mmCIF file of C-alpha atoms in Angstrom:
data_model
loop_
_atom_site.group_PDB
_atom_site.id
_atom_site.type_symbol
_atom_site.label_atom_id
_atom_site.label_comp_id
_atom_site.label_asym_id
_atom_site.label_seq_id
_atom_site.Cartn_x
_atom_site.Cartn_y
_atom_site.Cartn_z
ATOM 1 C CA GLU A 1 -108.685 -23.911 144.666
ATOM 2 C CA PRO A 2 -110.556 -20.320 145.663
ATOM 3 C CA GLU A 3 -109.150 -18.646 148.777
ATOM 4 C CA VAL A 4 -110.172 -16.218 151.384
ATOM 5 C CA THR A 5 -107.238 -13.134 151.502
ATOM 6 C CA GLN A 6 -106.140 -11.443 154.520
ATOM 7 C CA THR A 7 -104.148 -8.373 154.598
ATOM 8 C CA PRO A 8 -101.924 -7.428 156.391
ATOM 9 C CA SER A 9 -100.775 -10.693 158.094
ATOM 10 C CA HIS A 10 -98.989 -9.080 160.899
ATOM 11 C CA GLN A 11 -100.224 -5.912 162.496
ATOM 12 C CA VAL A 12 -98.547 -4.245 165.082
ATOM 13 C CA THR A 13 -100.093 -1.042 166.883
ATOM 14 C CA GLN A 14 -100.326 1.095 169.771
ATOM 15 C CA MET A 15 -102.884 0.356 172.410
ATOM 16 C CA GLY A 16 -105.626 3.275 171.433
ATOM 17 C CA GLN A 17 -104.939 3.695 168.155
ATOM 18 C CA GLU A 18 -107.599 2.442 165.437
ATOM 19 C CA VAL A 19 -106.702 -0.301 163.245
ATOM 20 C CA ILE A 20 -108.593 -1.477 159.859
ATOM 21 C CA LEU A 21 -108.151 -5.621 158.913
ATOM 22 C CA ARG A 22 -109.041 -6.338 155.336
ATOM 23 C CA CYS A 23 -110.434 -9.498 153.858
ATOM 24 C CA VAL A 24 -111.339 -10.507 150.078
ATOM 25 C CA PRO A 25 -113.531 -13.520 150.772
ATOM 26 C CA ILE A 26 -113.999 -15.740 147.954
ATOM 27 C CA SER A 27 -116.136 -14.356 144.869
ATOM 28 C CA ASN A 28 -119.502 -15.711 144.917
ATOM 29 C CA HIS A 29 -119.894 -16.222 148.921
ATOM 30 C CA LEU A 30 -122.919 -14.355 150.532
ATOM 31 C CA TYR A 31 -121.644 -15.006 154.065
ATOM 32 C CA PHE A 32 -118.874 -13.407 155.377
ATOM 33 C CA TYR A 33 -117.083 -13.961 159.285
ATOM 34 C CA TRP A 34 -114.809 -12.555 161.594
ATOM 35 C CA TYR A 35 -113.324 -15.100 164.420
ATOM 36 C CA ARG A 36 -110.567 -14.441 166.582
ATOM 37 C CA GLN A 37 -108.124 -16.656 168.422
ATOM 38 C CA ILE A 38 -106.008 -15.512 171.255
ATOM 39 C CA LEU A 39 -102.839 -16.775 171.561
ATOM 40 C CA GLY A 40 -102.388 -20.759 172.662
ATOM 41 C CA GLN A 41 -107.079 -20.675 173.134
ATOM 42 C CA LYS A 42 -109.648 -21.661 171.033
ATOM 43 C CA VAL A 43 -110.931 -20.040 168.017
ATOM 44 C CA GLU A 44 -114.279 -17.519 168.895
ATOM 45 C CA PHE A 45 -116.291 -16.028 166.926
ATOM 46 C CA LEU A 46 -117.183 -12.278 166.607
ATOM 47 C CA VAL A 47 -119.504 -11.662 163.876
ATOM 48 C CA SER A 48 -121.052 -12.945 160.908
ATOM 49 C CA PHE A 49 -122.251 -10.928 158.287
ATOM 50 C CA TYR A 50 -125.099 -11.217 155.104
ATOM 51 C CA ASN A 51 -127.232 -8.883 152.583
ATOM 52 C CA ASN A 52 -125.047 -5.927 153.843
ATOM 53 C CA GLU A 53 -125.566 -5.966 157.519
ATOM 54 C CA ILE A 54 -124.600 -7.649 160.827
ATOM 55 C CA SER A 55 -126.345 -11.097 161.347
ATOM 56 C CA GLU A 56 -125.092 -12.296 164.491
ATOM 57 C CA LYS A 57 -122.495 -10.753 166.804
ATOM 58 C CA SER A 58 -120.997 -12.210 170.165
ATOM 59 C CA GLU A 59 -120.472 -10.219 173.367
ATOM 60 C CA ILE A 60 -116.651 -9.771 172.272
ATOM 61 C CA PHE A 61 -118.366 -7.866 169.562
ATOM 62 C CA ASP A 62 -118.592 -4.901 171.655
ATOM 63 C CA ASP A 63 -118.863 -0.753 170.349
ATOM 64 C CA GLN A 64 -114.685 -1.010 169.416
ATOM 65 C CA PHE A 65 -115.712 -3.403 167.018
ATOM 66 C CA SER A 66 -117.410 -2.555 163.505
ATOM 67 C CA VAL A 67 -117.456 -4.372 159.973
ATOM 68 C CA GLU A 68 -118.273 -2.914 156.339
ATOM 69 C CA ARG A 69 -118.372 -4.165 152.905
ATOM 70 C CA PRO A 70 -117.171 -1.106 151.327
ATOM 71 C CA ASP A 71 -117.424 -2.341 147.741
ATOM 72 C CA GLY A 72 -117.898 -5.807 146.208
ATOM 73 C CA SER A 73 -114.756 -7.648 147.161
ATOM 74 C CA ASN A 74 -114.103 -6.646 150.635
ATOM 75 C CA PHE A 75 -114.791 -7.233 153.839
ATOM 76 C CA THR A 76 -113.254 -4.976 156.622
ATOM 77 C CA LEU A 77 -113.192 -5.458 160.213
ATOM 78 C CA LYS A 78 -112.368 -1.514 162.442
ATOM 79 C CA ILE A 79 -111.378 -1.621 165.734
ATOM 80 C CA ARG A 80 -111.680 1.381 166.923
ATOM 81 C CA SER A 81 -109.449 1.987 170.060
ATOM 82 C CA THR A 82 -107.543 -1.264 170.609
ATOM 83 C CA LYS A 83 -106.601 -2.570 174.068
ATOM 84 C CA LEU A 84 -103.580 -5.103 174.827
ATOM 85 C CA GLU A 85 -106.301 -7.717 175.231
ATOM 86 C CA ASP A 86 -107.315 -7.359 171.487
ATOM 87 C CA SER A 87 -104.154 -8.662 170.909
ATOM 88 C CA ALA A 88 -104.780 -12.171 168.845
ATOM 89 C CA MET A 89 -105.064 -13.520 165.324
ATOM 90 C CA TYR A 90 -108.238 -12.217 164.090
ATOM 91 C CA PHE A 91 -109.232 -14.768 160.746
ATOM 92 C CA CYS A 92 -112.272 -14.095 157.929
ATOM 93 C CA ALA A 93 -114.276 -16.528 157.042
ATOM 94 C CA SER A 94 -116.731 -16.486 153.866
ATOM 95 C CA THR A 95 -119.486 -19.228 152.492
ATOM 96 C CA ARG A 96 -122.346 -19.574 149.938
ATOM 97 C CA GLY A 97 -124.500 -20.510 152.545
ATOM 98 C CA THR A 98 -125.289 -20.498 156.113
ATOM 99 C CA GLY A 99 -124.246 -24.549 156.198
ATOM 100 C CA VAL A 100 -120.539 -26.027 156.308
ATOM 101 C CA LYS A 101 -120.219 -26.813 152.724
ATOM 102 C CA GLY A 102 -117.178 -24.503 150.942
ATOM 103 C CA TYR A 103 -116.720 -22.686 154.398
ATOM 104 C CA THR A 104 -113.403 -21.441 154.069
ATOM 105 C CA PHE A 105 -110.946 -19.409 156.120
ATOM 106 C CA GLY A 106 -108.158 -16.942 155.372
ATOM 107 C CA SER A 107 -104.680 -17.403 156.913
ATOM 108 C CA GLY A 108 -105.085 -14.631 159.290
ATOM 109 C CA THR A 109 -103.925 -11.463 160.920
ATOM 110 C CA ARG A 110 -101.615 -11.318 163.746
ATOM 111 C CA LEU A 111 -102.565 -8.054 165.534
ATOM 112 C CA THR A 112 -100.590 -7.182 168.220
ATOM 113 C CA VAL A 113 -101.050 -4.137 170.401
ATOM 114 C CA VAL A 114 -98.042 -2.591 172.225
ATOM 115 C CA GLY B 1 -118.556 -22.939 181.736
ATOM 116 C CA GLU B 2 -116.342 -23.124 179.632
ATOM 117 C CA SER B 3 -112.674 -24.689 179.672
ATOM 118 C CA VAL B 4 -109.714 -22.241 178.235
ATOM 119 C CA GLY B 5 -106.201 -21.748 178.761
ATOM 120 C CA LEU B 6 -102.870 -21.474 177.237
ATOM 121 C CA HIS B 7 -101.966 -25.267 177.592
ATOM 122 C CA LEU B 8 -103.764 -27.574 175.083
ATOM 123 C CA PRO B 9 -103.968 -31.508 175.180
ATOM 124 C CA THR B 10 -101.656 -32.747 173.248
ATOM 125 C CA LEU B 11 -101.318 -36.150 171.400
ATOM 126 C CA SER B 12 -97.643 -37.590 170.213
ATOM 127 C CA VAL B 13 -97.505 -40.780 167.949
ATOM 128 C CA GLN B 14 -95.578 -42.284 165.478
ATOM 129 C CA GLU B 15 -95.541 -42.071 162.156
ATOM 130 C CA GLY B 16 -97.846 -44.545 160.571
ATOM 131 C CA ASP B 17 -99.850 -45.410 163.891
ATOM 132 C CA ASN B 18 -103.682 -44.536 164.269
ATOM 133 C CA SER B 19 -104.239 -41.055 165.729
ATOM 134 C CA ILE B 20 -107.565 -41.025 167.504
ATOM 135 C CA ILE B 21 -108.781 -36.801 168.400
ATOM 136 C CA ASN B 22 -111.935 -36.475 171.035
ATOM 137 C CA CYS B 23 -114.166 -33.632 171.776
ATOM 138 C CA ALA B 24 -116.883 -33.002 174.210
ATOM 139 C CA TYR B 25 -119.308 -30.641 172.910
ATOM 140 C CA SER B 26 -122.294 -28.420 174.758
ATOM 141 C CA ASN B 27 -124.737 -27.928 172.303
ATOM 142 C CA SER B 28 -127.314 -30.999 171.492
ATOM 143 C CA ALA B 29 -129.310 -28.863 169.329
ATOM 144 C CA SER B 30 -126.433 -28.829 166.678
ATOM 145 C CA ASP B 31 -126.838 -29.749 162.963
ATOM 146 C CA TYR B 32 -123.264 -29.907 161.997
ATOM 147 C CA PHE B 33 -120.372 -31.257 163.399
ATOM 148 C CA ILE B 34 -117.054 -30.533 161.848
ATOM 149 C CA TRP B 35 -113.286 -31.118 162.255
ATOM 150 C CA TYR B 36 -110.623 -28.177 161.430
ATOM 151 C CA LYS B 37 -106.685 -28.816 161.344
ATOM 152 C CA GLN B 38 -104.866 -25.764 161.835
ATOM 153 C CA GLU B 39 -101.077 -25.598 160.996
ATOM 154 C CA SER B 40 -98.975 -22.658 162.452
ATOM 155 C CA GLY B 41 -99.580 -19.326 161.459
ATOM 156 C CA LYS B 42 -102.801 -20.484 158.868
ATOM 157 C CA GLY B 43 -106.265 -20.510 159.321
ATOM 158 C CA PRO B 44 -108.517 -23.380 160.254
ATOM 159 C CA GLN B 45 -108.679 -25.574 157.448
ATOM 160 C CA PHE B 46 -111.739 -28.231 156.984
ATOM 161 C CA ILE B 47 -111.188 -31.852 157.342
ATOM 162 C CA ILE B 48 -114.503 -33.583 157.473
ATOM 163 C CA ASP B 49 -117.960 -32.786 159.159
ATOM 164 C CA ILE B 50 -121.254 -34.708 160.042
ATOM 165 C CA ARG B 51 -124.385 -33.976 160.216
ATOM 166 C CA SER B 52 -126.697 -34.870 163.637
ATOM 167 C CA ASN B 53 -128.667 -37.352 162.269
ATOM 168 C CA MET B 54 -125.327 -39.745 161.398
ATOM 169 C CA ASP B 55 -122.787 -41.452 163.984
ATOM 170 C CA LYS B 56 -119.913 -42.151 161.544
ATOM 171 C CA ARG B 57 -118.739 -40.749 158.271
ATOM 172 C CA GLN B 58 -115.448 -41.402 156.481
ATOM 173 C CA GLY B 59 -113.452 -39.649 154.254
ATOM 174 C CA GLN B 60 -109.801 -40.065 153.000
ATOM 175 C CA ARG B 61 -107.676 -41.624 155.830
ATOM 176 C CA VAL B 62 -109.929 -39.469 158.487
ATOM 177 C CA THR B 63 -113.455 -41.442 160.198
ATOM 178 C CA VAL B 64 -115.433 -38.950 161.972
ATOM 179 C CA LEU B 65 -117.729 -40.234 164.967
ATOM 180 C CA LEU B 66 -120.702 -39.099 166.581
ATOM 181 C CA ASN B 67 -122.014 -40.167 169.962
ATOM 182 C CA LYS B 68 -124.970 -38.150 170.548
ATOM 183 C CA THR B 69 -125.853 -39.429 173.752
ATOM 184 C CA VAL B 70 -122.995 -38.538 175.377
ATOM 185 C CA LYS B 71 -122.365 -35.614 173.091
ATOM 186 C CA HIS B 72 -118.953 -37.003 172.169
ATOM 187 C CA LEU B 73 -116.844 -36.486 168.614
ATOM 188 C CA SER B 74 -113.808 -38.197 167.629
ATOM 189 C CA LEU B 75 -111.710 -37.979 164.886
ATOM 190 C CA GLN B 76 -110.020 -40.737 163.538
ATOM 191 C CA ILE B 77 -106.480 -40.431 161.208
ATOM 192 C CA ALA B 78 -105.663 -43.429 159.630
ATOM 193 C CA ALA B 79 -101.785 -44.020 159.006
ATOM 194 C CA THR B 80 -100.808 -40.684 160.432
ATOM 195 C CA GLN B 81 -97.946 -38.919 158.572
ATOM 196 C CA PRO B 82 -95.682 -36.300 160.089
ATOM 197 C CA GLY B 83 -97.750 -33.528 157.568
ATOM 198 C CA ASP B 84 -100.912 -34.254 159.707
ATOM 199 C CA SER B 85 -98.800 -32.367 163.172
ATOM 200 C CA ALA B 86 -101.072 -29.136 163.782
ATOM 201 C CA VAL B 87 -103.669 -28.440 165.891
ATOM 202 C CA TYR B 88 -107.069 -30.031 165.677
ATOM 203 C CA PHE B 89 -110.675 -28.462 166.509
ATOM 204 C CA CYS B 90 -114.198 -29.961 166.402
ATOM 205 C CA ALA B 91 -116.533 -27.003 165.715
ATOM 206 C CA GLU B 92 -119.873 -27.265 165.914
ATOM 207 C CA ILE B 93 -122.872 -25.207 164.196
ATOM 208 C CA PRO B 94 -126.612 -24.948 165.280
ATOM 209 C CA SER B 95 -129.551 -25.649 163.363
ATOM 210 C CA GLY B 96 -131.537 -23.437 161.712
ATOM 211 C CA GLY B 97 -132.602 -20.175 163.394
ATOM 212 C CA THR B 98 -130.770 -17.102 163.420
ATOM 213 C CA SER B 99 -127.083 -18.495 163.878
ATOM 214 C CA TYR B 100 -126.471 -17.614 160.278
ATOM 215 C CA GLY B 101 -123.399 -20.189 159.770
ATOM 216 C CA LYS B 102 -121.869 -19.361 163.364
ATOM 217 C CA LEU B 103 -119.358 -21.523 164.503
ATOM 218 C CA THR B 104 -118.490 -22.424 167.889
ATOM 219 C CA PHE B 105 -115.072 -24.617 168.311
ATOM 220 C CA GLY B 106 -114.063 -26.745 170.964
ATOM 221 C CA GLN B 107 -110.337 -26.051 173.060
ATOM 222 C CA GLY B 108 -108.340 -28.010 170.133
ATOM 223 C CA THR B 109 -105.752 -30.897 170.944
ATOM 224 C CA ILE B 110 -101.964 -30.595 169.631
ATOM 225 C CA LEU B 111 -101.263 -33.774 167.288
ATOM 226 C CA THR B 112 -97.659 -33.912 167.539
ATOM 227 C CA VAL B 113 -96.384 -37.287 164.379
ATOM 228 C CA HIS B 114 -92.799 -38.043 165.004
ATOM 229 C CA PRO B 115 -91.231 -39.753 162.238
#
């Protein structure tokens, strides 16, 4: 079964450093998403991406965050200057359309900011 | 406002029992409602969905009920197994508009199944 692949699985970074979280969505999917889950809390939407541009973003997704699809397979989330409160699991997801069918999440990257 | 915190509701059942997990949603304009299962260290995994024009949908060992009058969603798991132990989240997708498949998740319930 096709999978969404995320790397690394765990990243530790110092406060103020830049991090790039990487995702390889399912190959024929067209819509891409990043979500965040702070430990013990619910999953929160960050951003959706379609046709090489951001479709929608939440208020969490401020100027410190950016997304990019640098080639035909990767989808990245960059946090420019990490803060302690950015520590969370970050999930990438992709889907072929905008509905539910085939909406698939990766296993996540655990980001720890120290 | 939203209710978030470090302590999720919990449900403990014996293997073989039926489980019912509940969720209250807020957006009456949502088009789809989905139940996800999240095991430790993994991403949310799709279980079952229901469209807003339905009130019940059955899958393999799972049933989702939607009560739009009180904005309530439930997931019933029949003959619960230890492998069902996980955190269960409900989620909703708004209808149409410019929300490109954005999922809004509920708080989650920790299900523990004892052998």
